Amino acid sequence: MNHYIKPGILFLLLTVFSCQQNADTTLELYNQSALAREREVVRIKRSQDMSNNLMLSDQFLTQIIDFDSDGIWDQLLIQLNFSPEEKKEVQLKTAAPTQKPEIDAGTDISFSVRADRKYSGLEITEITRYRGAKQNIRQPFFHLEGPGIENDKVAFRTFFDPRNGKDIYGKTTERLALHEAGIDTSWHKLSDWGMDILQVGNSLGAGGLAILEGGKLHRLGDADKSVYTKLYSGSLEAAHRIDFLGWDAGFKKIEGYEQLTLTRGKYYYSNEIGVSDTTLILAVGMPNFKSDSFNLTRHNDVYSSVWTYARQADGSNSKLGMAIMFENRQYHSHSEIKEGHDIGNTNYVAFKARTRNKICFFACWELSNPFFSKQENFEQYLQDEAEKLSNPIQITKK
């Protein structure tokens, strides 16, 4: 049964610095699901008749994204609350110049050169790594061994070397803390911000990539050239990208990329993965050192996930739920490896051959949120997020 709720009117004041005054824009936002959506991040894509060079008021938590740094915003993010099947109206209004409010940073990317017992401050926004460039794991060249990305709930890091794996930093605070991780203390020990909670070893790590060929996994790791680019970070979302040229893919070399995004309030990152060869079967993995079961759940007509739940948070013997969520149409197979030379101790899901896949990788730790101390709660979170992903907020211009 559908319940129509009269739209409330929200005013988002935008300051325009150009001389031309564009007409105000009214948008209707509709939560088409039966779930309440608290602190939902709504993504509004810019159309030609919307004002440019905008400064936001502090009425709502917002973020402007300019993907190509051309000075013209491409997307506007707004954090709002929705009741089930609620409709709201948002008015994008022009106004006289006002002071720009301070940004409430809820996400961050940290990729810096390592310094001994301190944070160097040498942040990297773009860098190229060539084939074979390795790091001393005990004293890596990069702090965090590569780019780290975090929000108020969880953090992840990517090893910027031939491993090309991913790790989980469980957080016990909502403050941004990557700059202090591993500074003058081990990130394998619980600190006031949290700790590294994943045993990676020779597994694919937390959403690492491989090619499934002849019943064997081949790591998508080293490449002739790997180019890292920080895309953006801010109050609601952060994203970075790595492009690979001459990427080792089994017995082939390909071109490809990973574009990883983390949104405020979520216990998962999304990753868009592109490969140039349409015949390859992509696999995405997670470690299975401490979990005995590997589950597949079809959440609805659009999304499924493979997941584990166990006392698998390394160093604390605490409960951690991990999942890889994907569209049903992508699914090829799923399986596990316990022992292997290049890749071992890995659960993985494989996808049908295509040039682009998108996954969400979940890391739900009970010390981050006691809600995840029960498996049924973790499963419910997966189900709810699948419903939200299947039913995004509808945006209609009025």
GROMACS .gro file of C-alpha atoms in nm:
model
  398
    1MET     CA    1   0.000   0.000   0.000
    2ASN     CA    2   0.140   0.338  -0.096
    3HIS     CA    3   0.117   0.626   0.148
    4TYR     CA    4   0.155   0.971  -0.001
    5ILE     CA    5   0.313   1.215   0.238
    6LYS     CA    6   0.280   1.582   0.150
    7PRO     CA    7   0.623   1.712   0.056
    8GLY     CA    8   0.804   1.929   0.301
    9ILE     CA    9   0.992   2.225   0.153
   10LEU     CA   10   1.366   2.253   0.212
   11PHE     CA   11   1.564   2.558   0.112
   12LEU     CA   12   1.926   2.517   0.008
   13LEU     CA   13   2.066   2.864  -0.049
   14LEU     CA   14   2.340   2.888  -0.310
   15THR     CA   15   2.554   3.194  -0.362
   16VAL     CA   16   2.640   3.283  -0.723
   17PHE     CA   17   2.953   3.478  -0.806
   18SER     CA   18   2.887   3.509  -1.178
   19CYS     CA   19   2.690   3.807  -1.304
   20GLN     CA   20   2.422   3.593  -1.466
   21GLN     CA   21   2.139   3.494  -1.233
   22ASN     CA   22   1.992   3.153  -1.317
   23ALA     CA   23   1.635   3.078  -1.223
   24ASP     CA   24   1.572   2.894  -0.897
   25THR     CA   25   1.543   2.517  -0.934
   26THR     CA   26   1.290   2.305  -0.743
   27LEU     CA   27   1.354   1.931  -0.711
   28GLU     CA   28   1.126   1.664  -0.570
   29LEU     CA   29   1.307   1.390  -0.377
   30TYR     CA   30   1.119   1.065  -0.322
   31ASN     CA   31   1.216   0.778  -0.094
   32GLN     CA   32   1.057   0.498  -0.293
   33SER     CA   33   1.139   0.230  -0.035
   34ALA     CA   34   0.953   0.122   0.279
   35LEU     CA   35   1.265   0.186   0.488
   36ALA     CA   36   1.334   0.498   0.689
   37ARG     CA   37   1.659   0.652   0.568
   38GLU     CA   38   1.843   0.853   0.831
   39ARG     CA   39   2.132   1.073   0.720
   40GLU     CA   40   2.086   0.961   0.360
   41VAL     CA   41   2.333   1.113   0.117
   42VAL     CA   42   2.142   1.228  -0.191
   43ARG     CA   43   2.334   1.281  -0.514
   44ILE     CA   44   2.210   1.559  -0.743
   45LYS     CA   45   2.369   1.573  -1.087
   46ARG     CA   46   2.410   1.919  -1.233
   47SER     CA   47   2.206   2.017  -1.539
   48GLN     CA   48   2.287   2.308  -1.765
   49ASP     CA   49   2.020   2.537  -1.616
   50MET     CA   50   2.155   2.505  -1.261
   51SER     CA   51   2.379   2.779  -1.125
   52ASN     CA   52   2.756   2.740  -1.124
   53ASN     CA   53   3.032   2.873  -0.894
   54LEU     CA   54   2.823   2.805  -0.585
   55MET     CA   55   2.885   2.859  -0.217
   56LEU     CA   56   2.665   2.657   0.015
   57SER     CA   57   2.482   2.771   0.324
   58ASP     CA   58   2.518   2.576   0.647
   59GLN     CA   59   2.152   2.472   0.661
   60PHE     CA   60   2.234   2.118   0.547
   61LEU     CA   61   2.545   1.902   0.541
   62THR     CA   62   2.651   1.927   0.177
   63GLN     CA   63   2.940   1.869  -0.060
   64ILE     CA   64   3.009   1.983  -0.415
   65ILE     CA   65   3.206   1.752  -0.646
   66ASP     CA   66   3.395   1.878  -0.949
   67PHE     CA   67   3.527   1.564  -1.116
   68ASP     CA   68   3.741   1.728  -1.384
   69SER     CA   69   3.850   2.036  -1.183
   70ASP     CA   70   3.719   2.271  -1.451
   71GLY     CA   71   3.554   2.504  -1.201
   72ILE     CA   72   3.205   2.377  -1.286
   73TRP     CA   73   3.044   2.156  -1.024
   74ASP     CA   74   2.922   1.817  -1.148
   75GLN     CA   75   2.738   1.677  -0.846
   76LEU     CA   76   2.585   1.817  -0.529
   77LEU     CA   77   2.559   1.586  -0.226
   78ILE     CA   78   2.305   1.663   0.048
   79GLN     CA   79   2.250   1.464   0.369
   80LEU     CA   80   1.880   1.434   0.459
   81ASN     CA   81   1.643   1.219   0.664
   82PHE     CA   82   1.352   1.038   0.499
   83SER     CA   83   1.055   0.853   0.643
   84PRO     CA   84   0.931   0.548   0.448
   85GLU     CA   85   0.794   0.658   0.108
   86GLU     CA   86   0.840   1.024   0.199
   87LYS     CA   87   0.859   1.303  -0.058
   88LYS     CA   88   1.048   1.627  -0.005
   89GLU     CA   89   1.099   1.935  -0.215
   90VAL     CA   90   1.439   2.099  -0.231
   91GLN     CA   91   1.475   2.447  -0.371
   92LEU     CA   92   1.814   2.545  -0.506
   93LYS     CA   93   1.805   2.922  -0.472
   94THR     CA   94   2.040   3.199  -0.572
   95ALA     CA   95   2.127   3.454  -0.307
   96ALA     CA   96   2.354   3.746  -0.232
   97PRO     CA   97   2.710   3.651  -0.134
   98THR     CA   98   2.754   3.530   0.221
   99GLN     CA   99   3.049   3.393   0.415
  100LYS     CA  100   3.134   3.036   0.325
  101PRO     CA  101   3.062   2.802   0.619
  102GLU     CA  102   3.329   2.577   0.761
  103ILE     CA  103   3.327   2.227   0.617
  104ASP     CA  104   3.234   1.945   0.854
  105ALA     CA  105   3.480   1.688   0.717
  106GLY     CA  106   3.330   1.340   0.741
  107THR     CA  107   3.563   1.163   0.497
  108ASP     CA  108   3.932   1.179   0.417
  109ILE     CA  109   4.204   1.028   0.201
  110SER     CA  110   4.555   0.997   0.337
  111PHE     CA  111   4.841   0.897   0.107
  112SER     CA  112   5.173   1.026   0.229
  113VAL     CA  113   5.543   0.958   0.236
  114ARG     CA  114   5.648   0.783   0.556
  115ALA     CA  115   5.848   0.963   0.824
  116ASP     CA  116   6.002   0.805   1.132
  117ARG     CA  117   5.775   0.825   1.441
  118LYS     CA  118   5.575   1.119   1.306
  119TYR     CA  119   5.334   1.222   1.031
  120SER     CA  120   5.536   1.370   0.744
  121GLY     CA  121   5.258   1.585   0.599
  122LEU     CA  122   5.382   1.499   0.249
  123GLU     CA  123   5.042   1.412   0.103
  124ILE     CA  124   5.025   1.268  -0.249
  125THR     CA  125   4.743   1.355  -0.488
  126GLU     CA  126   4.888   1.189  -0.797
  127ILE     CA  127   5.177   0.948  -0.846
  128THR     CA  128   5.296   0.685  -1.096
  129ARG     CA  129   5.446   0.353  -0.988
  130TYR     CA  130   5.638   0.141  -1.238
  131ARG     CA  131   5.664  -0.237  -1.256
  132GLY     CA  132   5.847  -0.411  -0.974
  133ALA     CA  133   5.856  -0.117  -0.732
  134LYS     CA  134   5.824  -0.287  -0.393
  135GLN     CA  135   5.826  -0.168  -0.033
  136ASN     CA  136   6.007  -0.290   0.275
  137ILE     CA  137   5.707  -0.405   0.476
  138ARG     CA  138   5.879  -0.329   0.808
  139GLN     CA  139   5.973   0.021   0.693
  140PRO     CA  140   5.753   0.100   0.392
  141PHE     CA  141   5.815   0.403   0.172
  142PHE     CA  142   5.452   0.513   0.209
  143HIS     CA  143   5.271   0.567   0.537
  144LEU     CA  144   4.986   0.308   0.539
  145GLU     CA  145   5.178   0.137   0.252
  146GLY     CA  146   4.950   0.321   0.008
  147PRO     CA  147   4.634   0.534  -0.005
  148GLY     CA  148   4.402   0.512   0.295
  149ILE     CA  149   4.039   0.620   0.280
  150GLU     CA  150   3.805   0.669   0.576
  151ASN     CA  151   3.472   0.802   0.691
  152ASP     CA  152   3.320   0.830   1.037
  153LYS     CA  153   3.264   0.452   1.061
  154VAL     CA  154   3.550   0.259   0.901
  155ALA     CA  155   3.876   0.294   0.709
  156PHE     CA  156   4.047   0.097   0.433
  157ARG     CA  157   4.392   0.107   0.277
  158THR     CA  158   4.526  -0.015  -0.057
  159PHE     CA  159   4.879  -0.151  -0.086
  160PHE     CA  160   5.042   0.057  -0.361
  161ASP     CA  161   5.283  -0.214  -0.472
  162PRO     CA  162   5.264  -0.545  -0.663
  163ARG     CA  163   5.031  -0.696  -0.399
  164ASN     CA  164   4.751  -0.449  -0.487
  165GLY     CA  165   4.558  -0.585  -0.187
  166LYS     CA  166   4.330  -0.405   0.057
  167ASP     CA  167   4.315  -0.393   0.436
  168ILE     CA  168   4.059  -0.289   0.698
  169TYR     CA  169   4.113  -0.041   0.979
  170GLY     CA  170   3.839  -0.086   1.234
  171LYS     CA  171   3.748   0.243   1.399
  172THR     CA  172   3.632   0.303   1.755
  173THR     CA  173   3.588   0.677   1.700
  174GLU     CA  174   3.403   0.891   1.449
  175ARG     CA  175   3.687   1.137   1.414
  176LEU     CA  176   3.918   1.118   1.113
  177ALA     CA  177   4.225   0.929   1.231
  178LEU     CA  178   4.428   0.791   0.940
  179HIS     CA  179   4.704   1.051   0.985
  180GLU     CA  180   4.779   0.907   1.329
  181ALA     CA  181   4.753   0.536   1.243
  182GLY     CA  182   5.082   0.364   1.309
  183ILE     CA  183   5.255   0.682   1.430
  184ASP     CA  184   5.486   0.591   1.720
  185THR     CA  185   5.282   0.275   1.781
  186SER     CA  186   5.176  -0.038   1.593
  187TRP     CA  187   4.846  -0.026   1.408
  188HIS     CA  188   4.810  -0.393   1.502
  189LYS     CA  189   4.744  -0.288   1.863
  190LEU     CA  190   4.418  -0.131   1.974
  191SER     CA  191   4.452   0.248   2.004
  192ASP     CA  192   4.197   0.512   2.093
  193TRP     CA  193   4.104   0.542   1.722
  194GLY     CA  194   4.092   0.166   1.652
  195MET     CA  195   4.331  -0.077   1.482
  196ASP     CA  196   4.417  -0.287   1.178
  197ILE     CA  197   4.169  -0.575   1.208
  198LEU     CA  198   4.242  -0.788   0.902
  199GLN     CA  199   4.497  -1.064   0.853
  200VAL     CA  200   4.582  -1.034   0.483
  201GLY     CA  201   4.886  -1.259   0.429
  202ASN     CA  202   4.880  -1.400   0.075
  203SER     CA  203   4.502  -1.365   0.043
  204LEU     CA  204   4.340  -1.110  -0.187
  205GLY     CA  205   4.256  -0.899   0.118
  206ALA     CA  206   3.943  -0.689   0.165
  207GLY     CA  207   3.809  -0.681  -0.189
  208GLY     CA  208   4.133  -0.749  -0.375
  209LEU     CA  209   4.117  -0.854  -0.740
  210ALA     CA  210   4.212  -1.155  -0.949
  211ILE     CA  211   4.134  -1.324  -1.279
  212LEU     CA  212   3.975  -1.671  -1.273
  213GLU     CA  213   4.128  -1.878  -1.551
  214GLY     CA  214   4.144  -2.254  -1.582
  215GLY     CA  215   4.003  -2.296  -1.233
  216LYS     CA  216   4.290  -2.092  -1.085
  217LEU     CA  217   4.309  -1.737  -0.952
  218HIS     CA  218   4.571  -1.500  -1.093
  219ARG     CA  219   4.624  -1.184  -0.891
  220LEU     CA  220   4.555  -0.850  -1.060
  221GLY     CA  221   4.855  -0.694  -0.900
  222ASP     CA  222   5.160  -0.556  -1.078
  223ALA     CA  223   5.152  -0.353  -1.398
  224ASP     CA  224   5.396  -0.178  -1.628
  225LYS     CA  225   5.254   0.147  -1.494
  226SER     CA  226   5.008   0.215  -1.210
  227VAL     CA  227   4.879   0.572  -1.182
  228TYR     CA  228   4.711   0.683  -0.859
  229THR     CA  229   4.486   0.992  -0.852
  230LYS     CA  230   4.302   1.142  -0.559
  231LEU     CA  231   3.964   1.249  -0.696
  232TYR     CA  232   3.804   1.428  -0.399
  233SER     CA  233   3.720   1.417  -0.030
  234GLY     CA  234   3.493   1.625   0.189
  235SER     CA  235   3.204   1.634   0.430
  236LEU     CA  236   3.010   1.345   0.274
  237GLU     CA  237   3.225   1.141   0.035
  238ALA     CA  238   3.577   1.060  -0.077
  239ALA     CA  239   3.710   0.880  -0.386
  240HIS     CA  240   4.039   0.780  -0.545
  241ARG     CA  241   4.135   0.596  -0.862
  242ILE     CA  242   4.421   0.378  -0.985
  243ASP     CA  243   4.472   0.326  -1.359
  244PHE     CA  244   4.675   0.026  -1.470
  245LEU     CA  245   4.865   0.002  -1.800
  246GLY     CA  246   5.015  -0.335  -1.891
  247TRP     CA  247   4.830  -0.498  -1.598
  248ASP     CA  248   4.919  -0.863  -1.534
  249ALA     CA  249   4.602  -1.067  -1.590
  250GLY     CA  250   4.692  -1.434  -1.594
  251PHE     CA  251   4.868  -1.498  -1.922
  252LYS     CA  252   4.772  -1.161  -2.065
  253LYS     CA  253   4.847  -0.796  -2.014
  254ILE     CA  254   4.550  -0.560  -2.010
  255GLU     CA  255   4.453  -0.207  -1.922
  256GLY     CA  256   4.215  -0.137  -1.637
  257TYR     CA  257   4.125   0.072  -1.336
  258GLU     CA  258   3.976   0.076  -0.988
  259GLN     CA  259   3.771   0.374  -0.868
  260LEU     CA  260   3.701   0.340  -0.497
  261THR     CA  261   3.440   0.555  -0.318
  262LEU     CA  262   3.352   0.581   0.053
  263THR     CA  263   3.041   0.767   0.171
  264ARG     CA  264   2.982   0.910   0.517
  265GLY     CA  265   2.785   0.686   0.752
  266LYS     CA  266   2.843   0.362   0.558
  267TYR     CA  267   3.035   0.053   0.670
  268TYR     CA  268   3.140  -0.026   0.315
  269TYR     CA  269   3.323   0.115   0.016
  270SER     CA  270   3.211   0.082  -0.344
  271ASN     CA  271   3.457  -0.002  -0.619
  272GLU     CA  272   3.408   0.035  -0.993
  273ILE     CA  273   3.646  -0.203  -1.169
  274GLY     CA  274   3.723  -0.177  -1.539
  275VAL     CA  275   3.917  -0.421  -1.758
  276SER     CA  276   3.992  -0.386  -2.128
  277ASP     CA  277   3.956  -0.756  -2.216
  278THR     CA  278   3.594  -0.872  -2.251
  279THR     CA  279   3.685  -1.242  -2.219
  280LEU     CA  280   3.822  -1.228  -1.865
  281ILE     CA  281   3.635  -1.350  -1.557
  282LEU     CA  282   3.700  -1.107  -1.271
  283ALA     CA  283   3.715  -1.236  -0.913
  284VAL     CA  284   3.690  -1.029  -0.592
  285GLY     CA  285   3.804  -1.178  -0.263
  286MET     CA  286   3.823  -1.166   0.115
  287PRO     CA  287   4.043  -1.360   0.363
  288ASN     CA  288   3.919  -1.680   0.527
  289PHE     CA  289   4.190  -1.744   0.786
  290LYS     CA  290   3.942  -1.750   1.076
  291SER     CA  291   3.603  -1.823   0.919
  292ASP     CA  292   3.471  -2.169   0.843
  293SER     CA  293   3.155  -2.080   0.648
  294PHE     CA  294   3.112  -1.882   0.328
  295ASN     CA  295   2.757  -1.773   0.246
  296LEU     CA  296   2.569  -1.649  -0.060
  297THR     CA  297   2.250  -1.448  -0.008
  298ARG     CA  298   2.017  -1.317  -0.278
  299HIS     CA  299   1.874  -1.004  -0.116
  300ASN     CA  300   1.625  -0.906  -0.387
  301ASP     CA  301   1.587  -0.905  -0.766
  302VAL     CA  302   1.885  -0.673  -0.807
  303TYR     CA  303   2.152  -0.747  -0.542
  304SER     CA  304   2.322  -1.046  -0.382
  305SER     CA  305   2.621  -1.081  -0.153
  306VAL     CA  306   2.877  -1.336  -0.041
  307TRP     CA  307   2.970  -1.298   0.324
  308THR     CA  308   3.134  -1.436   0.635
  309TYR     CA  309   3.075  -1.364   1.001
  310ALA     CA  310   3.309  -1.488   1.273
  311ARG     CA  311   3.560  -1.391   1.540
  312GLN     CA  312   3.787  -1.290   1.256
  313ALA     CA  313   3.898  -0.941   1.360
  314ASP     CA  314   4.271  -0.991   1.385
  315GLY     CA  315   4.437  -0.910   1.717
  316SER     CA  316   4.120  -0.881   1.924
  317ASN     CA  317   3.928  -1.210   1.883
  318SER     CA  318   3.618  -0.996   1.820
  319LYS     CA  319   3.338  -1.042   1.571
  320LEU     CA  320   3.365  -0.906   1.220
  321GLY     CA  321   3.123  -0.939   0.931
  322MET     CA  322   3.265  -0.905   0.580
  323ALA     CA  323   3.066  -0.908   0.258
  324ILE     CA  324   3.099  -0.842  -0.114
  325MET     CA  325   2.771  -0.712  -0.259
  326PHE     CA  326   2.707  -0.712  -0.633
  327GLU     CA  327   2.431  -0.708  -0.893
  328ASN     CA  328   2.276  -1.049  -0.963
  329ARG     CA  329   2.338  -1.014  -1.335
  330GLN     CA  330   2.715  -1.005  -1.270
  331TYR     CA  331   2.732  -1.341  -1.088
  332HIS     CA  332   2.934  -1.628  -1.235
  333SER     CA  333   3.037  -1.843  -0.936
  334HIS     CA  334   3.186  -1.835  -0.588
  335SER     CA  335   3.435  -2.058  -0.413
  336GLU     CA  336   3.723  -2.067  -0.163
  337ILE     CA  337   4.095  -2.140  -0.151
  338LYS     CA  338   4.263  -2.253   0.168
  339GLU     CA  339   4.620  -2.302   0.053
  340GLY     CA  340   4.805  -2.165  -0.245
  341HIS     CA  341   5.145  -2.024  -0.338
  342ASP     CA  342   5.054  -1.684  -0.484
  343ILE     CA  343   4.697  -1.663  -0.353
  344GLY     CA  344   4.574  -1.854  -0.049
  345ASN     CA  345   4.320  -1.832   0.232
  346THR     CA  346   4.069  -1.653   0.011
  347ASN     CA  347   3.694  -1.665  -0.037
  348TYR     CA  348   3.595  -1.512  -0.369
  349VAL     CA  349   3.307  -1.434  -0.601
  350ALA     CA  350   3.361  -1.439  -0.977
  351PHE     CA  351   3.171  -1.234  -1.233
  352LYS     CA  352   3.067  -1.291  -1.591
  353ALA     CA  353   3.310  -1.156  -1.850
  354ARG     CA  354   3.242  -0.785  -1.904
  355THR     CA  355   3.443  -0.463  -1.917
  356ARG     CA  356   3.301  -0.304  -1.602
  357ASN     CA  357   3.187  -0.441  -1.266
  358LYS     CA  358   3.086  -0.264  -0.947
  359ILE     CA  359   3.099  -0.410  -0.597
  360CYS     CA  360   3.047  -0.294  -0.240
  361PHE     CA  361   3.281  -0.432   0.025
  362PHE     CA  362   3.142  -0.438   0.383
  363ALA     CA  363   3.346  -0.440   0.706
  364CYS     CA  364   3.115  -0.446   1.010
  365TRP     CA  365   3.310  -0.475   1.337
  366GLU     CA  366   3.145  -0.512   1.674
  367LEU     CA  367   3.391  -0.274   1.842
  368SER     CA  368   3.292  -0.004   1.593
  369ASN     CA  369   2.923  -0.064   1.660
  370PRO     CA  370   2.782  -0.312   1.918
  371PHE     CA  371   2.494  -0.369   1.677
  372PHE     CA  372   2.728  -0.599   1.484
  373SER     CA  373   2.791  -0.824   1.784
  374LYS     CA  374   2.506  -1.044   1.655
  375GLN     CA  375   2.513  -1.218   1.319
  376GLU     CA  376   2.144  -1.154   1.254
  377ASN     CA  377   2.205  -0.780   1.286
  378PHE     CA  378   2.489  -0.795   1.034
  379GLU     CA  379   2.265  -0.987   0.794
  380GLN     CA  380   1.988  -0.730   0.844
  381TYR     CA  381   2.229  -0.447   0.765
  382LEU     CA  382   2.324  -0.617   0.440
  383GLN     CA  383   1.956  -0.663   0.353
  384ASP     CA  384   1.869  -0.300   0.430
  385GLU     CA  385   2.160  -0.163   0.228
  386ALA     CA  386   2.066  -0.387  -0.066
  387GLU     CA  387   1.714  -0.243  -0.052
  388LYS     CA  388   1.847   0.113  -0.046
  389LEU     CA  389   2.084   0.047  -0.335
  390SER     CA  390   1.797  -0.108  -0.530
  391ASN     CA  391   1.571   0.189  -0.458
  392PRO     CA  392   1.775   0.510  -0.477
  393ILE     CA  393   1.614   0.841  -0.394
  394GLN     CA  394   1.425   0.950  -0.704
  395ILE     CA  395   1.495   1.307  -0.814
  396THR     CA  396   1.249   1.493  -1.034
  397LYS     CA  397   1.276   1.852  -1.150
  398LYS     CA  398   0.951   2.044  -1.102
   0.00000   0.00000   0.00000
